[in-house]
Coordinates of C-alpha atoms in Angstrom, one line a residue:
X85 CA 0.0 0.0 0.0
X86 CA 1.2 3.5 -0.9
X87 CA 2.7 5.5 2.0
X88 CA 0.3 8.4 1.4
X89 CA -2.7 6.1 1.6
X90 CA -1.4 4.6 4.8
X91 CA -1.0 8.0 6.3
X92 CA -4.6 8.9 5.3
X93 CA -6.0 5.6 6.8
X94 CA -4.2 6.1 10.2
X95 CA -4.6 2.4 11.0
X96 CA -2.9 1.5 14.3
X97 CA -1.7 5.1 14.9
X98 CA -1.7 6.7 18.3
X99 CA -3.5 10.0 18.7
X100 CA -0.2 11.9 18.3
X101 CA 0.8 9.9 15.3
X102 CA -2.6 10.5 13.7
X103 CA -2.2 14.2 14.2
X104 CA 1.2 14.1 12.7
X105 CA -0.1 12.0 9.7
X106 CA -2.8 14.6 9.1
X107 CA -0.3 17.4 9.1
X108 CA 1.9 15.5 6.6
X109 CA -1.0 14.9 4.3
X110 CA -2.2 18.5 4.5
X111 CA 1.3 19.8 3.8
X112 CA 2.7 17.0 1.7
X113 CA 4.6 19.0 -0.9
X114 CA 6.4 21.0 1.7
X115 CA 7.1 18.0 3.8
X116 CA 9.0 16.5 0.9
X117 CA 11.5 19.3 1.0
X118 CA 12.1 20.0 4.7
X119 CA 14.2 18.3 7.4
X120 CA 13.0 16.0 10.1
X121 CA 13.7 18.8 12.7
X122 CA 11.6 21.3 10.7
X123 CA 8.7 18.8 10.5
X124 CA 8.9 18.1 14.3
X125 CA 8.8 21.9 15.0
X126 CA 6.0 22.6 12.5
X127 CA 3.8 19.7 13.7
X128 CA 4.6 20.2 17.4
X129 CA 5.9 16.6 17.7
X130 CA 9.4 15.1 18.0
X131 CA 12.0 13.4 15.8
X132 CA 11.3 10.2 17.6
X133 CA 7.6 10.4 16.9
X134 CA 8.3 11.0 13.2
X135 CA 10.7 8.0 13.0
X136 CA 8.1 5.8 14.7
X137 CA 5.4 6.9 12.2
X138 CA 7.8 6.2 9.3
X139 CA 8.3 2.7 10.5
X140 CA 4.6 2.1 10.8
X141 CA 4.1 3.0 7.2
X142 CA 6.9 0.7 6.1
X143 CA 9.9 3.0 5.6
X144 CA 13.1 3.1 7.6
X145 CA 13.2 6.8 8.3
X146 CA 12.2 10.3 7.3
X147 CA 14.5 10.4 4.2
X148 CA 12.8 7.4 2.7
X149 CA 9.4 8.8 3.7
X150 CA 10.0 11.9 1.7
X151 CA 11.0 10.0 -1.4
X152 CA 8.0 7.7 -1.2
X153 CA 5.6 10.6 -0.4
X154 CA 6.9 12.5 -3.4
X155 CA 6.3 9.5 -5.7
X156 CA 2.8 9.0 -4.4
X157 CA 2.0 12.7 -4.9
X158 CA 3.1 12.6 -8.5
X159 CA 0.9 9.5 -9.2
X160 CA -2.1 11.4 -7.9
X161 CA -1.7 14.6 -9.9
X162 CA -4.7 14.4 -12.2
X163 CA -3.3 16.8 -14.7
X164 CA -0.4 14.5 -15.5
X165 CA -0.5 11.7 -18.1
X166 CA 1.4 9.3 -15.9
X167 CA 3.6 8.2 -18.8
X168 CA 5.3 4.9 -18.5
X169 CA 9.0 5.6 -17.7
X170 CA 10.1 2.4 -19.5
X171 CA 7.9 2.9 -22.6
X172 CA 6.7 6.5 -23.0
X173 CA 5.6 5.7 -26.5
X174 CA 4.5 2.5 -28.3
X175 CA 4.8 1.1 -31.8
X176 CA 3.0 2.8 -34.6
X177 CA 2.5 6.1 -32.8
X178 CA 2.6 9.2 -34.9
X179 CA 5.5 11.5 -34.4
X180 CA 3.4 14.2 -32.7
X181 CA 2.3 11.7 -30.1
X182 CA 5.9 10.4 -29.6
X183 CA 7.1 14.0 -29.0
X184 CA 4.2 14.7 -26.7
X185 CA 4.8 11.5 -24.7
X186 CA 8.6 12.2 -24.3
X187 CA 7.8 15.8 -23.1
X188 CA 5.2 14.5 -20.6
X189 CA 7.8 12.0 -19.2
X190 CA 10.4 14.8 -18.9
X191 CA 7.9 17.0 -17.0
X192 CA 6.9 14.2 -14.7
X193 CA 10.5 13.2 -14.1
X194 CA 11.5 16.8 -13.1
X195 CA 8.4 17.2 -10.9
X196 CA 9.0 13.9 -9.1
X197 CA 12.7 14.7 -8.6
X198 CA 12.0 18.3 -7.4
X199 CA 9.4 17.1 -4.9
X200 CA 11.9 14.7 -3.2
X201 CA 14.9 17.1 -3.4
X202 CA 16.3 18.4 -0.2
X203 CA 17.6 21.9 -1.0
X204 CA 19.7 22.1 2.2
X205 CA 21.7 19.1 1.0
X206 CA 22.2 20.8 -2.4
X207 CA 23.8 23.7 -0.6
X208 CA 26.0 21.5 1.7
X209 CA 27.3 19.5 -1.3
X210 CA 28.0 22.7 -3.3
X211 CA 29.9 24.2 -0.4
X212 CA 31.9 21.0 0.0
X213 CA 32.8 21.2 -3.7
X214 CA 33.9 24.8 -3.5
X215 CA 36.3 23.8 -0.6
X216 CA 37.6 20.7 -2.4
X217 CA 40.9 20.4 -4.2
X218 CA 39.3 17.9 -6.6
X219 CA 36.0 16.3 -7.3
X220 CA 35.9 12.5 -8.1
X221 CA 33.0 11.3 -10.2
X222 CA 31.7 7.8 -10.7
X223 CA 29.2 6.5 -13.1
X224 CA 28.7 3.6 -15.6
X225 CA 26.8 3.5 -18.8
X226 CA 24.5 6.4 -19.3
X227 CA 25.3 7.7 -15.9
X228 CA 29.0 8.0 -16.9
X229 CA 27.9 10.4 -19.7
X230 CA 25.9 12.4 -17.1
X231 CA 28.9 12.8 -14.7
X232 CA 31.1 13.7 -17.6
X233 CA 28.8 16.6 -18.4
X234 CA 28.9 17.6 -14.8
X235 CA 32.7 17.5 -14.8
X236 CA 32.6 19.8 -17.8
X237 CA 30.5 22.3 -15.9
X238 CA 32.8 22.4 -12.9
X239 CA 35.9 22.7 -14.9
X240 CA 34.5 25.9 -16.6
X241 CA 34.4 27.6 -13.2
X242 CA 37.9 26.5 -12.2
X243 CA 37.0 23.4 -10.2
X244 CA 39.1 20.3 -10.9
X245 CA 36.8 17.3 -11.6
X246 CA 37.6 13.9 -12.9
X247 CA 35.6 10.8 -13.9
X248 CA 37.6 8.5 -11.6
X249 CA 36.5 5.1 -13.1
X250 CA 36.7 6.2 -16.7
X251 CA 39.9 4.3 -17.5
X252 CA 39.8 1.6 -14.9
X253 CA 42.1 3.5 -12.5
X254 CA 39.8 4.0 -9.6
X255 CA 42.3 2.8 -7.0
X256 CA 45.1 5.1 -8.3
X257 CA 42.7 8.0 -8.5
X258 CA 41.5 7.5 -4.9
X259 CA 45.1 7.6 -3.6
X260 CA 45.5 11.1 -4.9
X261 CA 42.5 12.4 -2.8
X262 CA 43.0 14.9 -0.1
X263 CA 41.1 15.8 3.0
X264 CA 37.9 17.6 2.1
X265 CA 37.7 16.4 -1.5
X266 CA 34.3 15.3 -2.8
X267 CA 33.3 12.0 -4.3
X268 CA 30.0 11.8 -6.2
X269 CA 28.6 8.4 -7.4
X270 CA 25.7 8.3 -9.8
X271 CA 23.8 5.0 -10.3
X272 CA 20.1 4.3 -10.7
X273 CA 20.4 0.7 -9.4
X274 CA 23.1 1.4 -6.9
X275 CA 25.5 -1.0 -8.6
X276 CA 28.3 1.6 -8.7
X277 CA 28.6 1.3 -4.9
X278 CA 29.6 -2.3 -5.2
X279 CA 32.1 -1.4 -7.9
X280 CA 33.6 1.2 -5.5
X281 CA 34.0 -1.3 -2.7
X282 CA 37.8 -1.1 -2.8
X283 CA 38.0 2.7 -3.0
X284 CA 35.3 3.8 -0.5
X285 CA 37.5 3.0 2.5
X286 CA 40.4 5.0 1.0
X287 CA 38.2 8.0 0.5
X288 CA 36.8 7.7 4.0
X289 CA 40.3 7.4 5.5
X290 CA 41.2 10.6 3.7
X291 CA 38.2 12.4 5.1
X292 CA 36.5 13.0 1.8
X293 CA 32.8 13.8 1.4
X294 CA 30.9 10.9 -0.3
X295 CA 27.7 11.7 -2.2
X296 CA 25.3 9.2 -3.9
X297 CA 22.6 9.9 -6.5
X298 CA 20.4 6.8 -6.9
X299 CA 17.0 5.2 -6.8
X300 CA 18.3 2.5 -4.5
X301 CA 18.4 2.9 -0.7
X302 CA 21.6 4.5 0.4
X303 CA 24.2 2.2 2.0
X304 CA 26.2 3.2 5.0
X305 CA 29.2 5.4 4.5
X306 CA 27.8 8.1 2.3
X307 CA 27.6 11.6 3.8
X308 CA 24.9 12.8 1.4
X309 CA 22.3 10.9 -0.7
X310 CA 19.9 12.1 -3.3
X311 CA 17.3 9.4 -3.8
X312 CA 14.9 9.6 -6.7
X313 CA 11.7 7.6 -6.9
X314 CA 12.2 4.2 -8.6
X315 CA 10.2 4.2 -11.9
X316 CA 12.4 2.5 -14.4
X317 CA 12.9 -1.2 -14.9
X318 CA 16.4 -2.8 -15.0
X319 CA 15.9 -4.1 -18.5
X320 CA 13.4 -3.7 -21.3
X321 CA 13.1 0.1 -21.4
X322 CA 13.5 2.2 -24.6
X323 CA 16.0 4.5 -22.9
X324 CA 17.0 6.0 -19.5
X325 CA 15.0 9.2 -20.1
X326 CA 13.6 9.3 -16.6
X327 CA 16.7 8.5 -14.5
X328 CA 19.1 10.6 -16.4
X329 CA 16.7 13.6 -16.5
X330 CA 16.6 13.4 -12.7
X331 CA 20.3 13.0 -12.2
X332 CA 21.2 15.8 -14.5
X333 CA 18.7 18.1 -12.8
X334 CA 20.2 17.3 -9.4
X335 CA 23.8 17.8 -10.6
X336 CA 22.8 21.0 -12.4
X337 CA 21.2 22.3 -9.2
X338 CA 24.5 21.6 -7.3
X339 CA 26.5 23.3 -10.1
X340 CA 24.2 26.3 -10.0
X341 CA 24.6 26.7 -6.2
X342 CA 28.4 26.3 -6.7
X343 CA 28.2 29.1 -9.2
X344 CA 26.0 31.3 -7.0
X345 CA 28.4 31.0 -4.0
X346 CA 30.9 33.2 -5.9
X347 CA 28.7 34.5 -8.7
X348 CA 30.8 37.3 -10.1
X349 CA 34.1 35.4 -10.0
X350 CA 32.6 32.3 -11.5
X351 CA 31.0 34.4 -14.3
X352 CA 34.4 36.0 -15.0
X353 CA 36.1 32.6 -15.1
X354 CA 33.5 31.1 -17.4
X355 CA 33.7 34.2 -19.7
X356 CA 37.5 34.1 -19.9
X357 CA 37.5 30.4 -20.7
X358 CA 34.9 30.9 -23.5
X359 CA 37.0 33.8 -25.0
X360 CA 40.1 31.6 -25.0
X361 CA 38.3 28.5 -26.3
X362 CA 35.2 29.6 -28.3
X363 CA 32.9 26.8 -29.3
X364 CA 32.6 25.6 -32.9
X365 CA 29.2 27.2 -33.0
X366 CA 30.7 30.6 -32.2
X367 CA 33.5 30.2 -34.7
X368 CA 30.9 29.2 -37.4

């Protein structure tokens, strides 16, 4: 049963838990973006009460509740087409319907991702990146392309970034890390975490900040996690439109906050780089 539906039913809830459930349902969009402490204060309850309620509706904690709640809200939005993330279009559809379906999927993806995004964590990760000597990025398949695009953004504002697993040199890369460096892993299934098993202890020993973007539940050891609702199948989909749209949005939000933290200097760096290395479009 969906988390939102369980909150509405209030089965087995104490009076305090029922009051909390009603507050969450009445302010669901806001709850998806605030901290557990903020919710406790706003609902006149406690962190412990919130955690107990989370467990009663089948999630481990408030972080997972936010993700599931965001997913449930999106399913209920009547104005949305609820496009299948695996197959947004079918055989023999006209081109206009194909384009419309892809657009609807992109919109739903961004709405679902935004609803579960914790803006405070965006800021914390951005500040960590600004203070790092280097950012180490991990991704495989389509996610590798996504982290490469993110690296390109960071480099343009003077931040060193490298796709650490690109050439099979993860261990060597990890041993160049310094205290305060940032490691960002992007993986819809969470498989990248298993692939990083030998290097995570190295990064932890060197006091790096570890960040995970995934639809899977976050394992222990990561300092920040951005979990998106699970809507794609492992196999059988036409493309990874949904997951990569979400991941790019999160990374672009982090980059934007990095840029904002020293706006004028970053604009000057970017402008200078573009004058020295104009794009082919500009040269044309």
